[in-house]
Coordinates of C-alpha atoms and ligand atoms in Angstrom, one line a residue:
Chain A
M1 CA -15.7 15.5 -8.9
D2 CA -13.8 17.4 -6.0
K3 CA -13.4 13.9 -3.1
V4 CA -11.6 11.4 -5.5
V5 CA -11.3 8.7 -2.4
Q6 CA -13.4 8.8 0.4
V7 CA -14.2 6.7 3.9
E8 CA -15.7 6.2 6.2
G9 CA -14.9 4.4 9.4
L10 CA -13.9 1.3 7.6
R11 CA -12.0 -1.3 9.1
K12 CA -10.4 -5.4 9.0
V13 CA -9.4 -7.5 10.9
Y14 CA -7.0 -11.4 10.1
G15 CA -7.7 -13.3 13.3
A16 CA -7.2 -11.3 16.8
T17 CA -5.3 -8.4 14.7
V18 CA -7.2 -5.2 13.8
A19 CA -5.0 -4.2 10.7
V20 CA -7.6 -0.8 10.3
D21 CA -9.6 0.4 13.1
D22 CA -12.7 2.4 12.3
V23 CA -10.1 4.6 9.7
S24 CA -12.2 7.6 7.8
F25 CA -10.5 10.4 5.8
E26 CA -11.1 11.9 2.1
V27 CA -8.5 12.8 -0.6
H28 CA -9.3 15.3 -2.6
E29 CA -9.2 15.4 -6.6
G30 CA -5.5 16.8 -7.5
E31 CA -2.9 15.9 -4.3
I32 CA -0.4 14.6 -3.9
F33 CA -1.9 12.7 0.0
G34 CA 0.7 10.0 1.6
M35 CA 0.2 7.5 3.9
V36 CA 2.4 7.3 6.9
G37 CA 3.5 5.0 9.8
P38 CA 6.2 2.5 11.1
N39 CA 6.1 -1.6 10.1
G40 CA 2.5 -3.1 10.5
A41 CA 0.6 0.3 11.1
G42 CA -2.3 -1.3 7.9
K43 CA -1.1 1.3 5.1
T44 CA -1.5 -1.5 2.6
T45 CA -4.3 -3.1 3.7
T46 CA -6.4 0.6 3.7
I47 CA -5.0 1.5 0.3
E48 CA -6.1 -2.7 -0.8
C49 CA -9.4 -1.9 0.8
L50 CA -9.8 0.8 -1.6
E51 CA -8.5 -0.8 -4.6
G52 CA -10.5 -3.7 -4.4
L53 CA -8.5 -6.0 -3.9
R54 CA -9.6 -6.8 -0.3
T55 CA -12.9 -6.9 1.1
P56 CA -13.1 -4.7 4.7
D57 CA -15.0 -6.0 7.3
A58 CA -17.1 -3.0 7.6
G59 CA -17.9 0.9 6.8
T60 CA -18.0 2.4 3.0
V61 CA -15.3 3.4 0.2
R62 CA -15.7 5.0 -2.2
V63 CA -13.1 5.6 -4.8
L64 CA -13.8 8.5 -8.4
G65 CA -17.8 8.2 -6.7
L66 CA -17.0 4.0 -7.3
D67 CA -17.3 0.9 -4.5
P68 CA -15.0 -0.7 -5.0
Q69 CA -16.3 -4.2 -4.2
R70 CA -19.6 -3.5 -6.7
N71 CA -17.1 -2.2 -9.5
G72 CA -14.5 -3.0 -9.7
K73 CA -13.3 -3.4 -13.3
L74 CA -14.4 0.1 -14.3
L75 CA -12.4 1.3 -11.7
R76 CA -9.3 -1.2 -12.2
E77 CA -9.7 0.8 -15.3
R78 CA -9.8 4.3 -15.0
T79 CA -6.5 3.8 -11.1
G80 CA -3.5 2.1 -11.9
M81 CA -2.1 0.3 -9.0
Q82 CA 1.2 0.0 -7.8
L83 CA 1.3 -2.8 -5.2
Q84 CA 4.2 -3.5 -2.5
Q85 CA 4.3 -7.0 -3.3
S86 CA 3.8 -8.5 -7.0
A87 CA 6.1 -9.8 -9.6
L88 CA 5.8 -10.8 -13.6
P89 CA 7.4 -14.1 -14.9
D90 CA 10.9 -14.4 -14.6
R91 CA 11.0 -14.1 -18.3
M92 CA 9.3 -11.7 -20.0
R93 CA 11.3 -9.0 -20.9
V94 CA 10.0 -5.1 -20.0
W95 CA 8.6 -3.9 -23.3
E96 CA 6.8 -7.6 -23.0
A97 CA 4.9 -6.3 -19.9
L98 CA 4.2 -2.7 -21.2
D99 CA 3.4 -4.0 -24.6
T100 CA 0.8 -7.4 -23.0
Y101 CA -0.5 -4.5 -20.2
S102 CA -1.0 -2.4 -22.5
S103 CA -4.0 -4.4 -24.1
Y104 CA -6.0 -5.6 -20.8
Y105 CA -6.6 -1.5 -20.6
A106 CA -9.7 0.5 -23.5
K107 CA -7.5 3.5 -24.5
P108 CA -3.6 2.8 -22.7
V109 CA -0.9 5.9 -23.4
D110 CA 1.7 4.4 -25.6
W111 CA 4.4 2.7 -22.8
K112 CA 7.2 3.8 -24.8
P113 CA 7.8 7.2 -23.8
L114 CA 7.0 5.8 -19.9
L115 CA 10.6 3.4 -21.0
A116 CA 12.8 6.2 -21.1
Q117 CA 10.7 9.4 -18.3
L118 CA 12.0 6.0 -16.1
G119 CA 14.5 5.7 -17.0
L120 CA 14.2 2.5 -18.2
E121 CA 14.9 2.3 -21.8
E122 CA 18.2 0.0 -21.9
K123 CA 16.7 -2.7 -20.1
R124 CA 13.8 -2.5 -22.7
P125 CA 15.2 -6.3 -24.1
A126 CA 16.1 -7.4 -20.2
P127 CA 13.8 -10.3 -18.6
F128 CA 11.9 -9.7 -15.2
A129 CA 14.6 -11.9 -13.1
K130 CA 17.3 -9.8 -14.5
L131 CA 16.5 -6.2 -13.2
S132 CA 17.7 -5.1 -10.4
G133 CA 15.2 -3.8 -7.3
G134 CA 14.5 -0.6 -8.9
Q135 CA 14.3 -0.8 -11.8
K136 CA 11.1 -3.8 -11.2
Q137 CA 9.7 -0.8 -8.9
R138 CA 9.9 1.5 -11.8
L139 CA 8.3 -1.4 -14.0
F140 CA 5.7 -1.0 -11.9
I141 CA 5.2 2.5 -12.1
A142 CA 5.4 2.9 -15.4
L143 CA 2.5 -0.3 -15.5
A144 CA 0.9 1.7 -12.7
L145 CA 0.9 4.6 -15.1
L146 CA -0.6 2.9 -18.7
P147 CA -4.5 3.0 -18.2
D148 CA -3.8 7.3 -17.9
P149 CA -5.4 7.0 -14.8
Q150 CA -7.5 9.3 -13.0
L151 CA -6.2 7.6 -9.5
V152 CA -2.5 6.2 -8.9
F153 CA -1.8 4.1 -6.0
L154 CA 1.5 3.5 -5.6
D155 CA 2.4 1.4 -2.4
E156 CA 6.2 2.4 -0.3
L157 CA 6.7 4.7 -3.5
T158 CA 10.3 4.8 -3.7
T159 CA 11.5 1.8 -1.3
G160 CA 15.2 0.8 -2.4
L161 CA 15.4 3.2 -5.0
D162 CA 18.6 4.9 -5.4
P163 CA 18.7 9.3 -5.2
Q164 CA 18.9 9.5 -8.1
A165 CA 16.0 7.6 -8.8
R166 CA 13.7 8.8 -6.1
H167 CA 14.2 12.0 -7.2
A168 CA 14.0 11.4 -10.9
I169 CA 10.3 9.9 -9.4
W170 CA 9.1 12.2 -6.9
D171 CA 9.8 15.0 -10.3
L172 CA 7.5 12.0 -12.3
V173 CA 5.0 12.3 -9.4
R174 CA 5.2 15.5 -9.1
D175 CA 4.3 15.7 -12.9
I176 CA 1.2 13.3 -12.6
R177 CA -0.4 16.2 -10.5
A178 CA 0.3 18.6 -13.0
K179 CA -1.8 16.5 -15.5
G180 CA -4.5 17.0 -12.7
K181 CA -4.1 13.3 -11.5
T182 CA -5.2 12.1 -8.3
V183 CA -2.3 10.6 -6.3
F184 CA -2.5 8.3 -3.4
L185 CA 1.1 6.9 -2.3
T186 CA 2.4 5.2 0.9
T187 CA 6.1 5.6 1.8
H188 CA 8.6 5.5 4.9
F189 CA 10.6 8.6 3.9
M190 CA 10.1 11.6 6.2
E191 CA 11.4 14.0 3.6
E192 CA 9.7 12.0 1.0
A193 CA 6.0 12.8 2.4
E194 CA 7.0 16.8 3.3
R195 CA 8.6 17.3 0.0
L196 CA 6.4 15.7 -2.2
C197 CA 2.9 15.1 -0.3
D198 CA 0.2 18.1 -0.3
R199 CA -1.2 16.8 3.1
V200 CA -0.5 13.2 5.2
A201 CA -2.0 10.8 7.5
I202 CA -0.4 8.9 10.1
L203 CA -1.3 5.7 10.7
D204 CA -0.4 3.8 13.8
H205 CA -2.3 0.3 15.0
G206 CA -5.2 0.7 12.1
R207 CA -5.6 4.4 13.6
I208 CA -4.5 7.5 12.0
V209 CA -3.2 9.6 14.3
A210 CA -3.0 12.5 13.0
L211 CA -3.3 14.2 9.1
D212 CA -2.4 17.4 8.2
T213 CA -0.2 19.4 5.5
P214 CA 3.9 18.3 6.0
P215 CA 3.5 22.5 7.3
N216 CA 1.0 21.9 10.0
L217 CA 1.7 19.0 10.6
I218 CA 4.8 20.7 12.7
H219 CA 4.3 23.6 13.7
G220 CA 1.4 21.7 15.5
L221 CA 3.7 19.4 16.9
G222 CA 4.9 22.3 18.0
A223 CA 8.9 21.5 18.6
E224 CA 12.0 24.2 19.1
E225 CA 13.8 25.6 16.2
R226 CA 17.7 25.8 16.9
V227 CA 20.1 28.1 15.7
A228 CA 23.7 27.1 16.6
F229 CA 27.7 29.6 15.4
T230 CA 30.3 29.9 16.2
V231 CA 32.3 33.4 17.8
A232 CA 35.8 33.5 17.5
G233 CA 37.1 33.4 21.2
G234 CA 33.8 33.2 22.3
P235 CA 30.7 35.5 22.9
S236 CA 31.3 38.4 25.3
P237 CA 28.8 38.3 29.0
A238 CA 27.1 41.3 26.9
L239 CA 26.1 39.1 23.6
Q240 CA 24.8 36.1 26.3
S241 CA 22.6 38.0 27.8
A242 CA 20.9 39.9 25.7
L243 CA 20.9 36.0 23.9
S244 CA 19.5 34.4 26.7
G245 CA 16.6 37.5 26.0
I246 CA 15.9 35.6 22.6
G247 CA 15.8 32.5 23.9
R248 CA 17.6 29.5 26.1
T249 CA 21.1 29.7 25.2
E250 CA 23.7 28.0 25.5
V251 CA 27.4 27.8 25.6
Q252 CA 30.1 25.0 24.6
G253 CA 33.6 27.1 24.5
E254 CA 33.8 29.1 20.7
R255 CA 30.2 27.7 20.2
V256 CA 26.8 28.7 21.0
V257 CA 23.4 27.2 20.6
V258 CA 20.5 29.3 20.5
H259 CA 16.5 27.2 21.3
G260 CA 14.0 29.0 20.5
K261 CA 10.4 27.7 20.1
P262 CA 8.4 28.5 16.8
D263 CA 6.2 31.4 17.3
G264 CA 4.8 32.5 13.4
E265 CA 5.3 35.6 13.5
T266 CA 8.9 36.8 13.9
Q267 CA 11.8 33.3 13.2
L268 CA 14.3 32.4 15.4
V269 CA 17.4 32.3 12.5
S270 CA 16.5 36.6 12.3
E271 CA 16.4 37.9 15.6
V272 CA 19.9 36.0 15.5
I273 CA 21.8 37.2 13.2
G274 CA 19.4 40.8 13.3
L275 CA 20.8 40.5 17.2
L276 CA 24.6 39.7 16.0
T277 CA 24.9 42.2 13.7
A278 CA 23.7 45.3 16.1
Q279 CA 26.3 44.2 18.2
R280 CA 28.7 43.7 14.9
V281 CA 29.6 40.1 16.5
V282 CA 32.0 38.6 14.0
F283 CA 30.3 34.6 13.3
R284 CA 30.6 32.1 10.8
D285 CA 29.6 28.2 11.0
L286 CA 25.5 29.2 11.6
R287 CA 23.7 26.7 10.9
T288 CA 19.4 25.9 12.2
E289 CA 17.8 23.0 12.6
Q290 CA 13.8 23.3 12.0
A291 CA 11.7 20.2 13.4
T292 CA 10.7 18.1 10.8
L293 CA 8.4 15.6 9.6
E294 CA 10.6 13.0 10.8
D295 CA 10.3 14.8 14.3
V296 CA 6.7 14.7 14.5
F297 CA 6.2 10.8 13.0
L298 CA 8.5 9.4 16.0
G299 CA 7.1 12.0 18.6
L300 CA 3.4 10.7 17.1
T301 CA 4.4 7.3 17.0
G302 CA 7.3 6.7 19.1
R303 CA 10.7 5.4 18.6
Q304 CA 10.3 1.2 19.3
L305 CA 10.0 -0.9 16.8
R306 CA 7.0 -3.1 15.9
D307 CA 6.5 -6.2 14.9
Chain B
M1 CA -10.1 -10.2 -27.6
R2 CA -7.6 -7.7 -28.1
G3 CA -6.4 -9.0 -24.0
L4 CA -6.2 -12.3 -25.1
A5 CA -4.5 -12.3 -28.0
K6 CA -2.0 -10.9 -26.3
T7 CA -1.8 -12.8 -23.3
A8 CA -1.8 -15.8 -25.4
W9 CA 0.8 -14.7 -27.8
M10 CA 3.3 -13.4 -24.1
E11 CA 2.4 -17.2 -22.7
A12 CA 3.8 -18.6 -25.4
K13 CA 6.9 -16.8 -26.1
L14 CA 7.0 -18.3 -21.7
F15 CA 6.3 -21.7 -22.3
L16 CA 8.6 -21.8 -25.6
R17 CA 11.6 -20.0 -23.1
E18 CA 10.8 -23.3 -20.3
P19 CA 13.5 -25.5 -21.7
M20 CA 11.5 -27.7 -18.8
S21 CA 7.7 -26.9 -20.7
A22 CA 9.1 -27.3 -24.2
F23 CA 11.8 -30.3 -23.2
F24 CA 8.5 -32.4 -22.4
T25 CA 5.8 -31.7 -24.3
L26 CA 8.4 -31.5 -27.5
I27 CA 11.2 -33.5 -27.3
F28 CA 10.9 -35.7 -24.4
P29 CA 7.4 -38.0 -26.5
L30 CA 10.1 -38.1 -29.6
M31 CA 12.9 -39.7 -28.1
Y32 CA 10.7 -42.1 -26.7
L33 CA 9.6 -42.8 -30.5
F34 CA 13.5 -43.4 -31.3
I35 CA 13.7 -45.4 -27.8
F36 CA 10.9 -47.9 -28.9
G37 CA 11.5 -48.2 -32.9
A38 CA 15.7 -48.6 -31.6
I39 CA 13.7 -51.5 -29.5
S40 CA 11.5 -53.5 -31.3
G41 CA 12.8 -53.4 -34.8
N42 CA 10.5 -52.4 -38.2
E43 CA 9.2 -56.0 -37.4
P44 CA 5.5 -57.1 -36.7
A45 CA 5.2 -58.9 -33.0
P46 CA 1.7 -60.6 -31.9
Q47 CA 1.5 -59.0 -28.9
Y48 CA 0.5 -55.8 -30.5
G49 CA -2.4 -57.5 -32.5
G50 CA 0.5 -58.7 -35.7
Q51 CA 0.7 -54.3 -35.7
R52 CA 4.8 -53.6 -35.0
M53 CA 4.6 -52.4 -32.0
L54 CA 6.3 -48.9 -34.0
D55 CA 2.4 -49.0 -35.2
T56 CA 1.0 -48.0 -31.8
A57 CA 4.1 -46.0 -30.2
V58 CA 2.6 -43.2 -32.1
P59 CA -1.0 -42.5 -30.9
S60 CA 0.2 -44.3 -26.9
L61 CA 2.7 -41.4 -27.1
I62 CA 0.3 -38.4 -28.2
A63 CA -1.2 -39.7 -24.5
M64 CA 1.7 -39.1 -22.8
I65 CA 1.9 -35.8 -24.7
I66 CA -0.9 -35.1 -23.3
G67 CA -0.4 -36.0 -20.1
I68 CA 2.8 -34.2 -19.5
T69 CA 0.9 -31.3 -20.3
G70 CA -1.8 -32.0 -18.3
L71 CA 0.1 -32.4 -15.3
M72 CA 3.8 -30.0 -15.8
P73 CA 3.3 -26.9 -17.6
V74 CA -0.7 -26.0 -17.4
T75 CA 0.2 -27.0 -13.7
M76 CA 3.4 -26.1 -12.6
T77 CA 2.6 -22.1 -14.3
M78 CA -0.7 -21.7 -12.5
A79 CA 0.5 -22.3 -9.2
T80 CA 3.3 -20.2 -9.7
Y81 CA 1.5 -16.9 -11.0
R82 CA -0.2 -17.4 -8.3
E83 CA 2.8 -17.7 -5.6
R84 CA 4.9 -16.0 -7.0
G85 CA 1.7 -12.9 -7.1
I86 CA 1.9 -12.8 -10.5
L87 CA -1.8 -13.1 -10.6
R88 CA -1.7 -10.5 -8.6
R89 CA -0.9 -8.2 -10.8
L90 CA -2.9 -9.1 -14.0
R91 CA -5.8 -8.9 -11.3
T92 CA -5.2 -4.9 -10.5
T93 CA -5.8 -4.3 -14.2
P94 CA -9.3 -4.8 -16.0
V95 CA -8.2 -7.7 -17.2
A96 CA -10.7 -10.7 -16.2
S97 CA -10.3 -14.0 -14.9
W98 CA -11.4 -15.8 -17.5
V99 CA -8.9 -15.0 -19.9
V100 CA -6.1 -15.4 -18.0
L101 CA -7.7 -19.8 -18.0
A102 CA -8.0 -19.4 -21.6
A103 CA -4.6 -17.7 -22.6
Q104 CA -2.8 -21.2 -20.4
V105 CA -5.5 -23.3 -23.1
I106 CA -4.9 -21.9 -26.1
V107 CA -0.8 -21.7 -25.1
N108 CA -1.0 -25.4 -24.1
F109 CA -3.3 -26.9 -26.3
A110 CA -0.9 -24.8 -29.3
M111 CA 1.7 -26.5 -28.0
S112 CA 0.6 -30.2 -27.4
C113 CA -0.5 -30.3 -31.0
A114 CA 3.1 -29.5 -32.4
G115 CA 4.3 -32.2 -30.0
M116 CA 1.8 -34.0 -31.4
L117 CA 2.9 -33.2 -35.1
L118 CA 6.6 -33.5 -33.9
L119 CA 5.6 -37.0 -33.4
I120 CA 4.0 -38.1 -36.4
A121 CA 6.4 -36.6 -38.0
A122 CA 9.1 -38.9 -37.2
G123 CA 7.1 -41.6 -37.0
T124 CA 6.5 -41.9 -41.1
L125 CA 9.7 -39.7 -42.1
V126 CA 11.8 -42.8 -40.4
Y127 CA 9.4 -45.3 -39.4
H128 CA 6.4 -45.3 -42.4
V129 CA 4.5 -45.6 -39.1
R130 CA 1.2 -46.6 -40.6
F131 CA -1.8 -44.7 -40.0
E132 CA -5.6 -46.1 -40.4
G133 CA -7.8 -43.9 -38.6
N134 CA -10.0 -40.8 -39.6
A135 CA -8.0 -37.5 -39.0
L136 CA -10.6 -35.2 -38.1
S137 CA -11.8 -38.0 -35.7
V138 CA -7.6 -38.3 -34.2
L139 CA -8.7 -34.4 -33.6
G140 CA -11.2 -34.6 -31.6
G141 CA -9.8 -37.1 -29.5
F142 CA -7.1 -35.1 -29.0
I143 CA -8.6 -32.4 -28.5
L144 CA -11.3 -34.3 -25.4
S145 CA -8.4 -35.5 -24.2
S146 CA -6.6 -32.7 -23.8
L147 CA -9.4 -30.3 -22.4
S148 CA -10.2 -33.3 -20.1
F149 CA -6.5 -33.0 -18.8
F150 CA -5.8 -29.3 -18.4
G151 CA -8.8 -29.7 -16.4
I152 CA -6.8 -31.4 -14.4
G153 CA -4.3 -29.4 -14.4
F154 CA -6.4 -26.2 -13.0
M155 CA -8.1 -28.3 -10.2
L156 CA -5.0 -28.9 -9.0
A157 CA -3.3 -25.6 -9.2
G158 CA -6.7 -24.2 -7.7
S159 CA -6.6 -26.3 -5.0
L160 CA -3.4 -27.2 -3.7
P161 CA -2.0 -23.9 -0.9
T162 CA 1.7 -23.7 -2.4
V163 CA 3.9 -23.9 -6.5
R164 CA 5.2 -27.1 -4.5
S165 CA 2.3 -29.4 -3.0
A166 CA 1.1 -28.4 -7.3
W167 CA 3.6 -29.8 -8.4
V168 CA 4.3 -33.1 -5.7
A169 CA 0.9 -33.8 -7.1
G170 CA 0.9 -33.9 -10.7
M171 CA 4.4 -36.2 -10.0
A172 CA 2.3 -38.4 -8.0
L173 CA -0.7 -38.7 -11.5
L174 CA 1.6 -38.1 -13.7
Y175 CA 4.5 -40.7 -13.4
P176 CA 2.0 -44.5 -12.4
M177 CA -0.3 -43.5 -15.1
M178 CA 1.9 -43.1 -18.1
F179 CA 3.6 -46.2 -17.0
L180 CA 0.3 -48.2 -15.9
S181 CA -2.2 -46.4 -18.5
G182 CA -0.6 -48.2 -21.8
A183 CA 1.1 -46.3 -22.6
F184 CA 3.9 -47.7 -22.8
F185 CA 3.4 -51.7 -22.4
T186 CA 0.5 -53.0 -23.4
V187 CA -1.7 -53.3 -19.9
D188 CA -3.2 -56.4 -21.1
L189 CA -0.1 -58.8 -20.5
L190 CA 0.2 -57.1 -17.3
P191 CA -0.8 -58.8 -14.0
K192 CA -4.7 -58.8 -13.2
A193 CA -3.9 -56.3 -9.4
V194 CA -2.7 -53.5 -12.0
R195 CA -5.5 -53.4 -14.0
T196 CA -7.6 -52.5 -11.5
I197 CA -5.4 -49.8 -10.4
S198 CA -5.0 -48.9 -14.4
A199 CA -9.0 -48.4 -14.7
F200 CA -9.0 -45.7 -12.4
M201 CA -6.8 -43.7 -14.3
P202 CA -8.1 -41.4 -16.4
L203 CA -4.7 -41.8 -18.9
T204 CA -5.8 -45.0 -19.8
Y205 CA -8.9 -43.9 -21.7
V206 CA -6.6 -41.3 -23.3
V207 CA -4.8 -44.5 -24.4
N208 CA -7.1 -46.3 -25.5
L209 CA -9.8 -43.8 -27.9
L210 CA -6.3 -42.0 -29.5
R211 CA -5.1 -46.5 -29.8
G212 CA -8.0 -47.1 -31.5
L213 CA -9.4 -44.2 -33.6
W214 CA -5.4 -44.7 -34.0
A215 CA -6.4 -48.3 -35.9
G216 CA -9.0 -46.4 -37.4
D217 CA -12.2 -47.6 -35.0
A218 CA -15.4 -45.5 -35.5
W219 CA -16.1 -43.5 -32.1
S220 CA -19.3 -46.0 -31.8
K221 CA -16.5 -48.4 -29.9
H222 CA -15.6 -45.7 -27.5
V223 CA -18.3 -44.8 -25.9
L224 CA -17.1 -45.6 -22.1
D225 CA -13.6 -43.8 -22.7
A226 CA -15.7 -41.1 -25.0
G227 CA -18.0 -40.8 -22.0
V228 CA -14.7 -40.6 -19.0
L229 CA -13.0 -38.2 -20.5
V230 CA -15.9 -36.0 -21.1
G231 CA -17.5 -36.6 -16.7
L232 CA -13.3 -35.5 -16.3
L233 CA -13.8 -32.5 -18.7
V234 CA -17.1 -30.5 -17.3
V235 CA -16.2 -31.8 -13.6
G236 CA -12.4 -29.4 -14.8
V237 CA -14.8 -26.8 -16.5
V238 CA -16.9 -26.4 -12.2
V239 CA -13.9 -27.0 -10.5
S240 CA -11.4 -24.5 -11.8
T241 CA -13.6 -22.1 -12.8
K242 CA -15.1 -22.7 -8.8
A243 CA -11.6 -22.8 -7.4
F244 CA -9.5 -20.1 -9.8
R245 CA -7.9 -17.8 -6.5
W246 CA -5.8 -14.2 -7.2
E247 CA -3.5 -15.4 -4.3
S248 CA -2.6 -17.9 -2.4
Ligands
ATP401 N1 -3.3 -10.7 4.4 C1 -2.5 -11.3 5.8 N2 -3.3 -12.5 6.4 C2 -3.1 -12.0 8.1 N3 -2.7 -10.9 8.8 C3 -2.9 -9.6 8.3 C4 -2.2 -10.0 6.3 N4 -2.6 -8.8 5.8 C5 -1.4 -7.9 6.6 N5 -2.1 -8.4 8.6 C6 -1.6 -7.7 9.5 O1 -2.2 -7.0 9.4 C7 -1.3 -5.6 9.9 C8 -2.0 -4.5 8.9 O2 -0.6 -4.9 8.0 P1 0.0 -3.6 6.4 O3 0.6 -4.4 5.5 O4 -1.2 -3.5 6.1 O5 0.9 -3.0 7.1 P2 1.5 -2.0 7.1 O6 1.3 -0.7 8.0 O7 1.5 -1.9 5.2 O8 3.5 -2.3 6.9 P3 4.8 -2.3 6.2 O9 5.2 -0.7 6.4 O10 5.7 -2.4 7.3 O11 4.5 -2.4 4.8 C9 0.2 -6.8 9.9 O12 -0.1 -6.7 11.8 C10 -0.3 -7.8 9.5 O13 0.4 -8.6 9.0
MG402 MG1 2.7 -1.3 3.4

């Protein structure tokens, strides 16, 4: 099966709030698909409609070829789900949670290696209530991997995790994909979406405002690139005018910043370095700044806080 | 099936780790037995039909276990699991809702049995309590009464919106029932108005049934008690399966 998730005209309304408004997209087999968007954009609502936990008001949803409303049990057998909000009984221990939840699946994976992979081995006998936020999150990811799922839903994958855990989980998610499985995640970290996801959908006010690979999204924004460097004693007028030929140039004392639009062919940075080398200029502290997915995100969704 | 066995085993461990449930189902009735024993002594009393107060205390306290377990652990566990999102997490797995409910029934029934056995053991060993009934008959009455009360617990947990409201409702039912059902005092000695109220309390029928069976009555003498409890059980099963919700 090529299309693991197919969504057509999905709509979900809560009273006067249109949480998801005519959303259509597809997720392909073996990709890491990310959904980003401001608070309240409708990410959780969308993902939970796909999981069969919420009933859509309109539209068709197919996950692994199944209708989540009608074939929920079969779907839950083959998918793993990590929810943004859920809990376990306070006094349930880590190993007991994995052991009990394994018994709900026909062919669960062995949970002991998962414990190690998620760095929870030391916490094996710890009760749920005594885990830190990040440890709980990792336990829920482990639970989501128990059914050896074809598709994993991860809502707010690394919220509340430290950088070590975040990188470990990125590796884990890449491992899942390497096994041919598909991952559908939501996140608030643009760096995470950019580094991890094959394709990213940006959701705002319940609608998809952009959907593409991270490089295409960034390129599509047409954001400018900057190259900054320092020349002892400041740039000579000749150098300044030569740099202006490449892009808009600003000089502040010894610091020089060249702005340019990426045109896809030559890179601004190699043009600048080429010129500096040709003119035998000694420079230091050279930095380049490129647009990131965060720029795309803020460009599309604005900078206002959401309620 | 494997899921049910594992879940029931897990829930049993959680029950025993929860100090409140374990105390009220296992220890509290035992405490009352010793208090009764200390107050009434070992002499037969006319208001207990020539029996000692202690002889009727054991079946009464078994009825109390049933009331407590149905209205406290059963209600609170289900209400808490829903409010905290524990049922929500379960819902992402293929496990069926009946497994979740059945595990609670099994565990709470087993714990009530344990409470009953402790009570009988203490009553027999310490006070040489007399038993003139048929053990199977008493067990049958115990099963019927327990299941009826679990039904009340599930109905409360399923229909009330929060853990707090389920707690308040459980207590509001439990306390008057403990005092007015005849579990503590013989209702015949209380004013008529109180006896009328008592007739509307499910626990009254449990007390009557268990005391009777304990003293050797045949079931035919307790058709009303059994009928009320069977009716309650049917309502409980229908309403609690209908009212079951995975999330609030
Ligand atoms: N059960 C509900 N009842 C009423 N309104 C809801 C419910 N669930 C979500 N909403 C509303 O729907 C909108 C979308 O919510 P959703 O949780 O899908 O956002 P989100 O993108 O996941 O946000 P976040 O990043 O904060 O998790 C919000 O305005 C929210 O208030
Ligand atoms: Mg969300």
